[in-house]
mmCIF file of N, CA and C and ligand atoms in Angstrom:
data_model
loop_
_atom_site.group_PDB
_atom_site.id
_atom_site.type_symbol
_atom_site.label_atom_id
_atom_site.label_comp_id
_atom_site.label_asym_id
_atom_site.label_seq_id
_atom_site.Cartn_x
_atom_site.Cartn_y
_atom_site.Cartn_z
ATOM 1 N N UNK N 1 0.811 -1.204 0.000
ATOM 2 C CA UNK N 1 0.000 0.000 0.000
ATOM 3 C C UNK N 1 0.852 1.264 0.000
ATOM 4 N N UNK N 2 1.987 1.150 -0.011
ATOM 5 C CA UNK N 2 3.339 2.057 0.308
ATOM 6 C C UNK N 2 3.668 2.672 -1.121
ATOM 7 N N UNK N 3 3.642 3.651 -1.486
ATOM 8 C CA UNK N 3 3.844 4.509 -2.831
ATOM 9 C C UNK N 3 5.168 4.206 -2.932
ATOM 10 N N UNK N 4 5.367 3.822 -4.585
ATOM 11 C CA UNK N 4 7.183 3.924 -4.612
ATOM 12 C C UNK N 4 7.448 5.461 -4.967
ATOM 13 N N UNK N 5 8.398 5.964 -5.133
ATOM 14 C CA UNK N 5 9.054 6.720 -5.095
ATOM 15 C C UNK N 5 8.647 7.788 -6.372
ATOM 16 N N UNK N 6 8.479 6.773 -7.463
ATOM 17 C CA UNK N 6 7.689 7.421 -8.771
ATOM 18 C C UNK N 6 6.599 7.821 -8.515
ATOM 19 N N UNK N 7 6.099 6.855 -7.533
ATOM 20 C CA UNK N 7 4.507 7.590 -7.696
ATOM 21 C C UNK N 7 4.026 8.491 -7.248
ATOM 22 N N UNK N 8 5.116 9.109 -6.292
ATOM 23 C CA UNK N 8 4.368 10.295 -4.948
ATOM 24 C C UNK N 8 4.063 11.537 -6.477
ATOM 25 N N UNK N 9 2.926 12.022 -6.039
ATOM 26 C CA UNK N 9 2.541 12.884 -6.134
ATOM 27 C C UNK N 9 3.945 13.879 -6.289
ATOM 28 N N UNK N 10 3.868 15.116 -7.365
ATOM 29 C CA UNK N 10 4.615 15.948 -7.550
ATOM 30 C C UNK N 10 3.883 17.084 -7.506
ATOM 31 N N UNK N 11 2.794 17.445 -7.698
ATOM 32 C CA UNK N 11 2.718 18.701 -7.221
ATOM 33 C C UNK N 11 0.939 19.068 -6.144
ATOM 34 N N UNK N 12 0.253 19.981 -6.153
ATOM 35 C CA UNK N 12 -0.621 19.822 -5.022
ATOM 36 C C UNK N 12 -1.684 19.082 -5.592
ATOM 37 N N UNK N 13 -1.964 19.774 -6.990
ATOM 38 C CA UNK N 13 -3.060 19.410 -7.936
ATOM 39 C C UNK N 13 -3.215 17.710 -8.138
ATOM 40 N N UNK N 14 -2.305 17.195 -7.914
ATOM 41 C CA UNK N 14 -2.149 15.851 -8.136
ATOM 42 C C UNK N 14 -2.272 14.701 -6.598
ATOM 43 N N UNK N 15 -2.125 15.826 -5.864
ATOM 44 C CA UNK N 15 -2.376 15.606 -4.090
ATOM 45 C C UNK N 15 -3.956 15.377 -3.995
ATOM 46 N N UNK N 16 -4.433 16.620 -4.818
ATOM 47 C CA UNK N 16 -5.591 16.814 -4.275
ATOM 48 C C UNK N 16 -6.968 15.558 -5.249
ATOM 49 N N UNK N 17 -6.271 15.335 -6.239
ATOM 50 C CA UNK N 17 -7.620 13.973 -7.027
ATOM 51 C C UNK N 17 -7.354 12.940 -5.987
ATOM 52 N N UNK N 18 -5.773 12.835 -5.365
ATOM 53 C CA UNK N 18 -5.545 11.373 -4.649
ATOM 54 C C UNK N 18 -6.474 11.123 -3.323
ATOM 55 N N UNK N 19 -6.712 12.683 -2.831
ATOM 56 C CA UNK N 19 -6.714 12.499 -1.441
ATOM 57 C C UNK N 19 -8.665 13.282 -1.386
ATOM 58 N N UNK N 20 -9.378 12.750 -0.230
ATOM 59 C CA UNK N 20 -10.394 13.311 0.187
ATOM 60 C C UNK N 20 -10.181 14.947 0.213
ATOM 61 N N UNK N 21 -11.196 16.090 0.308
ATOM 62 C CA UNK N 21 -11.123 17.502 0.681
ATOM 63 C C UNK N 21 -10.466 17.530 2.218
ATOM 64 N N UNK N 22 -11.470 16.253 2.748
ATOM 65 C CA UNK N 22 -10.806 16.903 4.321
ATOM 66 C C UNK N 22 -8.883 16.709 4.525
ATOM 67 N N UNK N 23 -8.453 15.180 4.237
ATOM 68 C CA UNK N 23 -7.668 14.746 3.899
ATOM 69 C C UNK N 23 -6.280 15.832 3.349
ATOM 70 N N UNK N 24 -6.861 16.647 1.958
ATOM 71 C CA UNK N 24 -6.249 17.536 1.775
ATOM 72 C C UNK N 24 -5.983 18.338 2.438
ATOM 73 N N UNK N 25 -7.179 19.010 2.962
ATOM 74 C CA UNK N 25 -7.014 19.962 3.877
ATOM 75 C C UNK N 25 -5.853 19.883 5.020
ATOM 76 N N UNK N 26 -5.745 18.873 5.602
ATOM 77 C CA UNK N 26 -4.900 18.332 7.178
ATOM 78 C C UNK N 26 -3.910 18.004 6.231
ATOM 79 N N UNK N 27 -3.495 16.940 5.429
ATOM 80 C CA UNK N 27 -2.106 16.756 5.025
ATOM 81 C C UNK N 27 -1.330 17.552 4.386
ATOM 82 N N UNK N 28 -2.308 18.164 3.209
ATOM 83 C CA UNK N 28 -1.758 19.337 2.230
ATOM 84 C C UNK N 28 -1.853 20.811 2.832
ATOM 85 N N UNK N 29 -2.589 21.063 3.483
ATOM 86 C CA UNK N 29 -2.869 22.220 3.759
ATOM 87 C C UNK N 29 -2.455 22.675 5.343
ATOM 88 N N UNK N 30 -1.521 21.484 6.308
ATOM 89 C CA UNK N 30 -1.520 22.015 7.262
ATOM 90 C C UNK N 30 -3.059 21.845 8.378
ATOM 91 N N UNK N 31 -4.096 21.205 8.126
ATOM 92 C CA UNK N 31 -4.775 21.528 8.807
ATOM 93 C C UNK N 31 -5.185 20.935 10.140
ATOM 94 N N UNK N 32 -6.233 20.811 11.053
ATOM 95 C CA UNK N 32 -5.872 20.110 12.095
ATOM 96 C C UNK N 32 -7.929 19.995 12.562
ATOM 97 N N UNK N 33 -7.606 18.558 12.428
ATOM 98 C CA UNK N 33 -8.947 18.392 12.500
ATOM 99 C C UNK N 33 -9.431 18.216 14.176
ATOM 100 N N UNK N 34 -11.133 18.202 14.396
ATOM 101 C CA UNK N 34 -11.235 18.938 15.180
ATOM 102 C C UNK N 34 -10.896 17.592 16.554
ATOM 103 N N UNK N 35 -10.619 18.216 17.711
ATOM 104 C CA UNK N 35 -10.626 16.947 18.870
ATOM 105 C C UNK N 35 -11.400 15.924 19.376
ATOM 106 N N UNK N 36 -11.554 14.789 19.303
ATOM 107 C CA UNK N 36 -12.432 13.935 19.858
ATOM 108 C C UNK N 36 -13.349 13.369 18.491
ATOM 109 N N UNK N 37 -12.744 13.990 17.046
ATOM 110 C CA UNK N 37 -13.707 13.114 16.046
ATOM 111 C C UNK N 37 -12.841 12.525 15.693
ATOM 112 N N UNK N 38 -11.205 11.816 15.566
ATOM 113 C CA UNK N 38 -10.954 11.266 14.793
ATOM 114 C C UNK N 38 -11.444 9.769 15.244
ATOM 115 N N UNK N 39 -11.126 8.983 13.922
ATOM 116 C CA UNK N 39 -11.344 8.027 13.665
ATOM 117 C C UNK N 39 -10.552 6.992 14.707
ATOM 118 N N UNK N 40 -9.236 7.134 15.568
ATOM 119 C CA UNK N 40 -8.037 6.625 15.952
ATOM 120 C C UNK N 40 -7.616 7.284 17.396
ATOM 121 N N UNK N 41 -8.954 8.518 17.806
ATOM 122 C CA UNK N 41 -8.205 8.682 19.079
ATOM 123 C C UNK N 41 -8.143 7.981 20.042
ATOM 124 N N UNK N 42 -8.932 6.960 20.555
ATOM 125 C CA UNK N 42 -8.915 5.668 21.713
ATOM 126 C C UNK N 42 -8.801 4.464 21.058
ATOM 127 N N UNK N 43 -8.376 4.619 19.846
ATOM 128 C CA UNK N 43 -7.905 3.038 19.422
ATOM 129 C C UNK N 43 -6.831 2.174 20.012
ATOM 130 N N UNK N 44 -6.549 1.081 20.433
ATOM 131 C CA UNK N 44 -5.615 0.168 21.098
ATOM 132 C C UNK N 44 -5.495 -1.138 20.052
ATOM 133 N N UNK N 45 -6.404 -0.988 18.906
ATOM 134 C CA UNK N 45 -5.394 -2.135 18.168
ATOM 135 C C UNK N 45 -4.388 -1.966 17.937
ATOM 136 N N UNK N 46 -3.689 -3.115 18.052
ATOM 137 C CA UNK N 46 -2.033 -3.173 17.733
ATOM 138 C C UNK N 46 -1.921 -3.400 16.284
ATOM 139 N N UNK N 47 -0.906 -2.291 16.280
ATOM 140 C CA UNK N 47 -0.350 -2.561 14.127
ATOM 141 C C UNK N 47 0.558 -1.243 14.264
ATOM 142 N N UNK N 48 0.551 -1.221 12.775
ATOM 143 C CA UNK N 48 1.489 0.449 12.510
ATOM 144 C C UNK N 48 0.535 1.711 11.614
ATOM 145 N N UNK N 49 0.946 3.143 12.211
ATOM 146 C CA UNK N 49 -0.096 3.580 11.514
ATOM 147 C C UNK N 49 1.381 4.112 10.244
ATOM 148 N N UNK N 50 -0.032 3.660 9.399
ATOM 149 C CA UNK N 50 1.416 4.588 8.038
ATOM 150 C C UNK N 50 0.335 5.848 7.758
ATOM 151 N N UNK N 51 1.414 6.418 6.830
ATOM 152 C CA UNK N 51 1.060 7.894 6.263
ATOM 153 C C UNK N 51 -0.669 7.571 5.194
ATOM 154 N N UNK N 52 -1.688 8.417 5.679
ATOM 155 C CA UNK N 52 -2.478 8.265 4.570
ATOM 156 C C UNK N 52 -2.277 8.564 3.416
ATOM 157 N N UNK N 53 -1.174 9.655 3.367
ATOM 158 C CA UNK N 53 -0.708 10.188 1.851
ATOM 159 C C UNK N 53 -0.085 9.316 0.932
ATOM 160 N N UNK N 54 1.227 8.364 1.548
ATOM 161 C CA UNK N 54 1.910 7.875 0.607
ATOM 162 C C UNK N 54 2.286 6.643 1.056
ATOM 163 N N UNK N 55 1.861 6.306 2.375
ATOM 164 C CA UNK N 55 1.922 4.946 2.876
ATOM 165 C C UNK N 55 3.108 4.250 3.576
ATOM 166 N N UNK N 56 3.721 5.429 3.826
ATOM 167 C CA UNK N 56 5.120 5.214 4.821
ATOM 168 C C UNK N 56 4.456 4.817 5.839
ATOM 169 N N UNK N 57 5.904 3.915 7.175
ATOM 170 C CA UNK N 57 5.129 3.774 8.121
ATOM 171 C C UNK N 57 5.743 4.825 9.390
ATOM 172 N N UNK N 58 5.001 4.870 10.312
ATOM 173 C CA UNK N 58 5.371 6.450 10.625
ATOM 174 C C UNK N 58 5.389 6.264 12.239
ATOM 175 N N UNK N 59 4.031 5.203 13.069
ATOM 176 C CA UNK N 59 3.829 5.219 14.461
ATOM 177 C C UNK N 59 3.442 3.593 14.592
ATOM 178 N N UNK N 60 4.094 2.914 15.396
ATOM 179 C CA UNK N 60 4.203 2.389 16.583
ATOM 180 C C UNK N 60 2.541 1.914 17.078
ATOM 181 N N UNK N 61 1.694 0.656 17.496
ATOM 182 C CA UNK N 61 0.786 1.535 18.014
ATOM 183 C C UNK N 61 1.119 1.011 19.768
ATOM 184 N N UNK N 62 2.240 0.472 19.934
ATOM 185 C CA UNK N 62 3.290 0.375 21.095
ATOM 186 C C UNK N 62 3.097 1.464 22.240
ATOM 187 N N UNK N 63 3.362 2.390 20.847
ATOM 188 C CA UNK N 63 3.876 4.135 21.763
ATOM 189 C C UNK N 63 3.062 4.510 21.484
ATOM 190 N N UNK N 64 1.606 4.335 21.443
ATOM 191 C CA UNK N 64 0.384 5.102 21.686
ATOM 192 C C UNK N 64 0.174 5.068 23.115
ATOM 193 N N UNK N 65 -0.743 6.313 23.839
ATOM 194 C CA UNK N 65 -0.576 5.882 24.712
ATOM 195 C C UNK N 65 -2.282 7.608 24.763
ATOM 196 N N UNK N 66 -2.697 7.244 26.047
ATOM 197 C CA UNK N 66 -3.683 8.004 26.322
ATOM 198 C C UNK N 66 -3.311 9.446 26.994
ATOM 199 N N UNK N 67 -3.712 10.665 26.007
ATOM 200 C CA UNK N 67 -3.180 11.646 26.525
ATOM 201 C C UNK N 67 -4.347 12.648 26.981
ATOM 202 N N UNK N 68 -5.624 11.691 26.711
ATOM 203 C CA UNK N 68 -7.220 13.189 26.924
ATOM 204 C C UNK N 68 -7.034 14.417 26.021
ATOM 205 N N UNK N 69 -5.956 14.338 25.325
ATOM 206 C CA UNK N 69 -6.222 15.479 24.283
ATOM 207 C C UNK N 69 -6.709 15.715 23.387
ATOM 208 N N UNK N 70 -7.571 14.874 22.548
ATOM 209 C CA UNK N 70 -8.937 14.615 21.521
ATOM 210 C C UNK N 70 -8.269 14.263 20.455
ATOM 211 N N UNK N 71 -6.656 13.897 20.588
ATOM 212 C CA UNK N 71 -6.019 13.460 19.309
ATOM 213 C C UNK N 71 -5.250 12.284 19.875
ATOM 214 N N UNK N 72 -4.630 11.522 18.615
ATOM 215 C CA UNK N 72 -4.407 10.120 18.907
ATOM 216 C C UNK N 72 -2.708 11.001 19.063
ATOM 217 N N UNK N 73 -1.957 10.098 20.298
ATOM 218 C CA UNK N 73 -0.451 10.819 20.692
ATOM 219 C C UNK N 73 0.315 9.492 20.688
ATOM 220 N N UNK N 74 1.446 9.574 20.521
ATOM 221 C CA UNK N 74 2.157 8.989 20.280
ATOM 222 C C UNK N 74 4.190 9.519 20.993
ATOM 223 N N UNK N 75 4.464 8.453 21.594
ATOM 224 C CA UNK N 75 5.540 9.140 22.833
ATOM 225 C C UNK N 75 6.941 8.777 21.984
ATOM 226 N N UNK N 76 6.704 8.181 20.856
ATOM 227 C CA UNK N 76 7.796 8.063 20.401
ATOM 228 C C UNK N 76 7.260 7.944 18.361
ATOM 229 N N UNK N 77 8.245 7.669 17.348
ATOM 230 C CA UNK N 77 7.886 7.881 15.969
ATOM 231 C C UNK N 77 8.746 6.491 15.327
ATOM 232 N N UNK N 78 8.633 5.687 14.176
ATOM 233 C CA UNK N 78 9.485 4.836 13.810
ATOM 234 C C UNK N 78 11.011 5.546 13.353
ATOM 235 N N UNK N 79 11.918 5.429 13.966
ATOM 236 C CA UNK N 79 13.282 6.012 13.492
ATOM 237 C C UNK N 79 13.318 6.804 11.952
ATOM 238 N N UNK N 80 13.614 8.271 11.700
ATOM 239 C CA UNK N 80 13.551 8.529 10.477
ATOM 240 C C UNK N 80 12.365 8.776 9.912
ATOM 241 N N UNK N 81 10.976 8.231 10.448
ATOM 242 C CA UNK N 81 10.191 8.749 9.717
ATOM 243 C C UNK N 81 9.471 9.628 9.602
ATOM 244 N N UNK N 82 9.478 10.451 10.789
ATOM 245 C CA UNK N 82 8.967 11.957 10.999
ATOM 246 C C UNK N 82 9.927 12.905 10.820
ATOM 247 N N UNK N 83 9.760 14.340 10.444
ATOM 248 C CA UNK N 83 10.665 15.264 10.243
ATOM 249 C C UNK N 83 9.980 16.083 11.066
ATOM 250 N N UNK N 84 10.873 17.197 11.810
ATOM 251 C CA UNK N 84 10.092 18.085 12.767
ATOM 252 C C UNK N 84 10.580 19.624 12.064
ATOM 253 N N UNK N 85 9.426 20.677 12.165
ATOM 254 C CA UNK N 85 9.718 21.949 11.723
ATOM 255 C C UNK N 85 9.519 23.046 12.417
ATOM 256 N N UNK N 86 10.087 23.793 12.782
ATOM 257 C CA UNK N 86 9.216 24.984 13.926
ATOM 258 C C UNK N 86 8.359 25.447 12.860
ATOM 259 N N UNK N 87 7.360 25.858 13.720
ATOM 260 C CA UNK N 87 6.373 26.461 13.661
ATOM 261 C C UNK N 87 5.486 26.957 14.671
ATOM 262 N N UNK N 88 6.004 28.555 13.965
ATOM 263 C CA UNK N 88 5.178 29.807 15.080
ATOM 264 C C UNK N 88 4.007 30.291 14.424
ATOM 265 N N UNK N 89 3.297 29.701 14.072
ATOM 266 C CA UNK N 89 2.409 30.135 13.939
ATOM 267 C C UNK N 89 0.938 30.364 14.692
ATOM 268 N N UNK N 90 0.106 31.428 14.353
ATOM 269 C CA UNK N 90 -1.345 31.129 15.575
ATOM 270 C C UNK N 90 -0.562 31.834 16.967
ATOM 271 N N UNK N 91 0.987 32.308 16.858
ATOM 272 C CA UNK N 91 1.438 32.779 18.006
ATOM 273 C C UNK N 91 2.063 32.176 18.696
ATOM 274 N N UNK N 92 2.094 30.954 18.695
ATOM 275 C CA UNK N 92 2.827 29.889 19.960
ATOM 276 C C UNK N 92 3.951 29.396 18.698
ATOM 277 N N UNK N 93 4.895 28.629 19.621
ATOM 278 C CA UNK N 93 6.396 28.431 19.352
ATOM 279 C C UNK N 93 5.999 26.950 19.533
ATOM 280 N N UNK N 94 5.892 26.059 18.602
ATOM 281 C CA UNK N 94 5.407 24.338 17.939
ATOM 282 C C UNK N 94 5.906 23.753 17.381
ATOM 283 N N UNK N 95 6.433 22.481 17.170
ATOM 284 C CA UNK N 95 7.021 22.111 16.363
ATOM 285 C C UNK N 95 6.031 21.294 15.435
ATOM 286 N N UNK N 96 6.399 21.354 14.108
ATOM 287 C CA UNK N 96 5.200 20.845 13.427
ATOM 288 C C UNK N 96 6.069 19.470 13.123
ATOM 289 N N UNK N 97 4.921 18.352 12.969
ATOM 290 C CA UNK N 97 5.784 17.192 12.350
ATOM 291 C C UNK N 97 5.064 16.653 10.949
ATOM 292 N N UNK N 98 6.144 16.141 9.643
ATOM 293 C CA UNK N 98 5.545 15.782 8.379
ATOM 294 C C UNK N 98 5.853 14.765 8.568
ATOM 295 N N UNK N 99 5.526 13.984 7.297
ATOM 296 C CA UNK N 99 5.969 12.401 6.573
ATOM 297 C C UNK N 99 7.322 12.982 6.048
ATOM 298 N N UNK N 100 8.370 11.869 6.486
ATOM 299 C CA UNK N 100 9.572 12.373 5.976
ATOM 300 C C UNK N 100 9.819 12.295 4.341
ATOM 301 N N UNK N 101 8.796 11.192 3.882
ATOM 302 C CA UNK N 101 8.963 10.685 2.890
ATOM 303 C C UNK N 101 8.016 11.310 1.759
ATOM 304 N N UNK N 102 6.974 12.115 2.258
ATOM 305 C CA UNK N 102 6.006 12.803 1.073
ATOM 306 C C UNK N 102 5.396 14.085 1.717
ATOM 307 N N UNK N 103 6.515 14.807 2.581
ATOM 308 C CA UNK N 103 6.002 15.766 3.037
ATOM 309 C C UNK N 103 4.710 16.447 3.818
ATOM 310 N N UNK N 104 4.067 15.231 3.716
ATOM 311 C CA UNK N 104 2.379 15.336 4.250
ATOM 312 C C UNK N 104 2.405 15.835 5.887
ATOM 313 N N UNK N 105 1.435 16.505 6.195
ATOM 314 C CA UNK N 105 1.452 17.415 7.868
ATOM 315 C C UNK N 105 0.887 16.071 8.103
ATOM 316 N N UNK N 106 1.459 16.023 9.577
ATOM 317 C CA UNK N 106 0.668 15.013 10.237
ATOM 318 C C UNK N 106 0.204 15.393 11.706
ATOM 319 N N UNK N 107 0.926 16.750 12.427
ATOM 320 C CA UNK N 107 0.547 17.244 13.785
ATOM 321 C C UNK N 107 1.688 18.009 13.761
ATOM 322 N N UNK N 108 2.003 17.839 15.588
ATOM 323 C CA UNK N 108 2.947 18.702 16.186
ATOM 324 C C UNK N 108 3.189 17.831 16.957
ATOM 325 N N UNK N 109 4.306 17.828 17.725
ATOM 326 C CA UNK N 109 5.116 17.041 18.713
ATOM 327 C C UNK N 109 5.627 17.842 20.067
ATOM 328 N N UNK N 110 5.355 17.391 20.976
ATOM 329 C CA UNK N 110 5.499 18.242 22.116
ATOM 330 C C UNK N 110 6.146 17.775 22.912
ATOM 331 N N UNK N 111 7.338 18.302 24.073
ATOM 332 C CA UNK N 111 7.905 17.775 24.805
ATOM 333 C C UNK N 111 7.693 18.621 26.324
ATOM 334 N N UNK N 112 8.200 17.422 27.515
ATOM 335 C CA UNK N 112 7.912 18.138 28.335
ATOM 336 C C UNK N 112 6.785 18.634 29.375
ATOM 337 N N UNK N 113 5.566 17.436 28.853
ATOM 338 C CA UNK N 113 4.677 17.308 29.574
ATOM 339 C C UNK N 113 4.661 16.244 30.273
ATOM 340 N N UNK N 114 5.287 15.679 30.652
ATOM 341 C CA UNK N 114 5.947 14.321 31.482
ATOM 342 C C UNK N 114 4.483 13.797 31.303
ATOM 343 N N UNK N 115 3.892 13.221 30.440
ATOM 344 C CA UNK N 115 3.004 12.147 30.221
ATOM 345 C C UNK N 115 3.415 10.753 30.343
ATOM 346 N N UNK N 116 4.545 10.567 29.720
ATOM 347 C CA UNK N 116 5.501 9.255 29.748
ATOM 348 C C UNK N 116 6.838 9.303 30.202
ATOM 349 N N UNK N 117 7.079 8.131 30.386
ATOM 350 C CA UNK N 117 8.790 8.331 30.907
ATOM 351 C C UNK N 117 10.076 9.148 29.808
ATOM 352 N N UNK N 118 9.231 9.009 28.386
ATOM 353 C CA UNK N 118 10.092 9.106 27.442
ATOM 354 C C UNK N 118 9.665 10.666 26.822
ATOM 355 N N UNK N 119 8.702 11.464 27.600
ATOM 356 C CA UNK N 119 7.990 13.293 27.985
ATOM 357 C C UNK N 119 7.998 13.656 26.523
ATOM 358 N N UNK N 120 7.672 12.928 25.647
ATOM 359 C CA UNK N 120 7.288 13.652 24.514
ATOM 360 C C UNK N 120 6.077 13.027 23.531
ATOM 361 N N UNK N 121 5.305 13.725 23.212
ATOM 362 C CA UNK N 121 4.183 13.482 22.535
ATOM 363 C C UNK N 121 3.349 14.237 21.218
ATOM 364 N N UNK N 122 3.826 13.164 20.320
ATOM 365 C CA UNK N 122 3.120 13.159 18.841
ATOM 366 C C UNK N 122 2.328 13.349 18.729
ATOM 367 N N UNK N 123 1.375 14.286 18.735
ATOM 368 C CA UNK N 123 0.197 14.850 18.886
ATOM 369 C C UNK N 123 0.037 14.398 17.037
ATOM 370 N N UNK N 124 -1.143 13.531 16.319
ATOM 371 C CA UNK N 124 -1.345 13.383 15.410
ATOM 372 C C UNK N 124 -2.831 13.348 14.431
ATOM 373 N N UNK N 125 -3.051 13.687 13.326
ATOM 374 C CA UNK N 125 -4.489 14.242 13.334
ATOM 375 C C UNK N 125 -4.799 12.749 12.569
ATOM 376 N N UNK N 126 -5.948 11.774 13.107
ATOM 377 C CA UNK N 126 -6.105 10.430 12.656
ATOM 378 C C UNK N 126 -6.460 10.184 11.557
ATOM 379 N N UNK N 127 -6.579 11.576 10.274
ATOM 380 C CA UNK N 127 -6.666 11.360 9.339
ATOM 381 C C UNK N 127 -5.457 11.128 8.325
ATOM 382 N N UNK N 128 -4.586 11.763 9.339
ATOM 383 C CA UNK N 128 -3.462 11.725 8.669
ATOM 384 C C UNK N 128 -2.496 10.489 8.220
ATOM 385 N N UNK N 129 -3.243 9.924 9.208
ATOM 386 C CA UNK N 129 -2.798 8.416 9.226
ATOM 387 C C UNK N 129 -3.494 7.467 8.925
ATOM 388 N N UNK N 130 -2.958 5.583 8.703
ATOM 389 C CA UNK N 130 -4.267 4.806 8.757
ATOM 390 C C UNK N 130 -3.490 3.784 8.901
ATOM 391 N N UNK N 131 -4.151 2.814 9.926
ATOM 392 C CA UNK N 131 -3.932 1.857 11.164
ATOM 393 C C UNK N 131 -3.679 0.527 10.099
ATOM 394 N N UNK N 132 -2.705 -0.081 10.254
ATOM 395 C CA UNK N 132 -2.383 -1.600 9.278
ATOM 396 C C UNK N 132 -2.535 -2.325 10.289
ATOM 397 N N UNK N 133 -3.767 -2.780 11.246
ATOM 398 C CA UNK N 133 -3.677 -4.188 12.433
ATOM 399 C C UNK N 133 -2.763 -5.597 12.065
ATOM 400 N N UNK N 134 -2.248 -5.304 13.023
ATOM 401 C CA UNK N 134 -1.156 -6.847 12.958
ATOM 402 C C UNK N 134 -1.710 -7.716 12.694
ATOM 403 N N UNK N 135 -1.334 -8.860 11.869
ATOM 404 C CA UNK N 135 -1.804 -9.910 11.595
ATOM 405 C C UNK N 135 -1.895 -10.927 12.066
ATOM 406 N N UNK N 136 -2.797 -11.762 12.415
ATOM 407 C CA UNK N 136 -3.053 -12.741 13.672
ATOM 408 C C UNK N 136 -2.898 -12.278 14.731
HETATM 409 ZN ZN1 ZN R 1 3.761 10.304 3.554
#
């Protein structure tokens, strides 16, 4: 389900036939859907979530973990596959996190709220992603 390399999408127009409006909106556009509707915020099946955009795999569902913040969080990322960016925008000082591999927004990452032993959390929008359940 993993895009090769040819296939990613090259420019937005070509983002946007692949992907739903909302979809676009949150991956292409930065956006951040609203708390407590995604599809993945109290999910506990075990698998990996990959990128909805291009099908990298991106989270763990290991390092999921319950944060009451209306988004699915995540205390750690698969090595390499998130990229982090500041972002000040809206006023606050954030780090935004993409798909390393097709640029797609997927949240912000936060440290420092000692939620876990390992105090950092992937704040991720569940559209951005989509859950591969382990097999057997
Ligand atoms: Zn991607």
């Amino acid at each position: 389900m993993s895009l090769s390399e040819s296939e990613l999408p090259r420019t937005e127009d070509e983002w946007r036939v692949r992907l739903s409006p909302e979809e676009f909106r949150v991956l292409r556009e930065a956006g951040t859907e609203p708390p407590w509707t995604g599809e993945y915020v109290d999910t506990k099946t075990p698998g990996v979530y990959h990128c909805r955009a291009c099908g990298a795999e991106l989270f763990r569902s290991e390092d999921k973990f319950d944060s009451h913040c209306g988004w699915p969080s995540f205390d750690d990322a698969i090595p390499g596959a998130v990229k982090e960016i500041p972002d000040n925008t809206l006023g606050m000082r954030r780090t935004e996190i993409r798909c390393a591999r097709c640029d797609s927004h997927l949240g912000h990452v936060f440290e420092g709220e000692g939620f876990t032993p390992k105090d950092t959390r992937h704040c991720v929008n569940s559209i951005s992603v989509r859950l591969e359940p382990k097999q057997g």
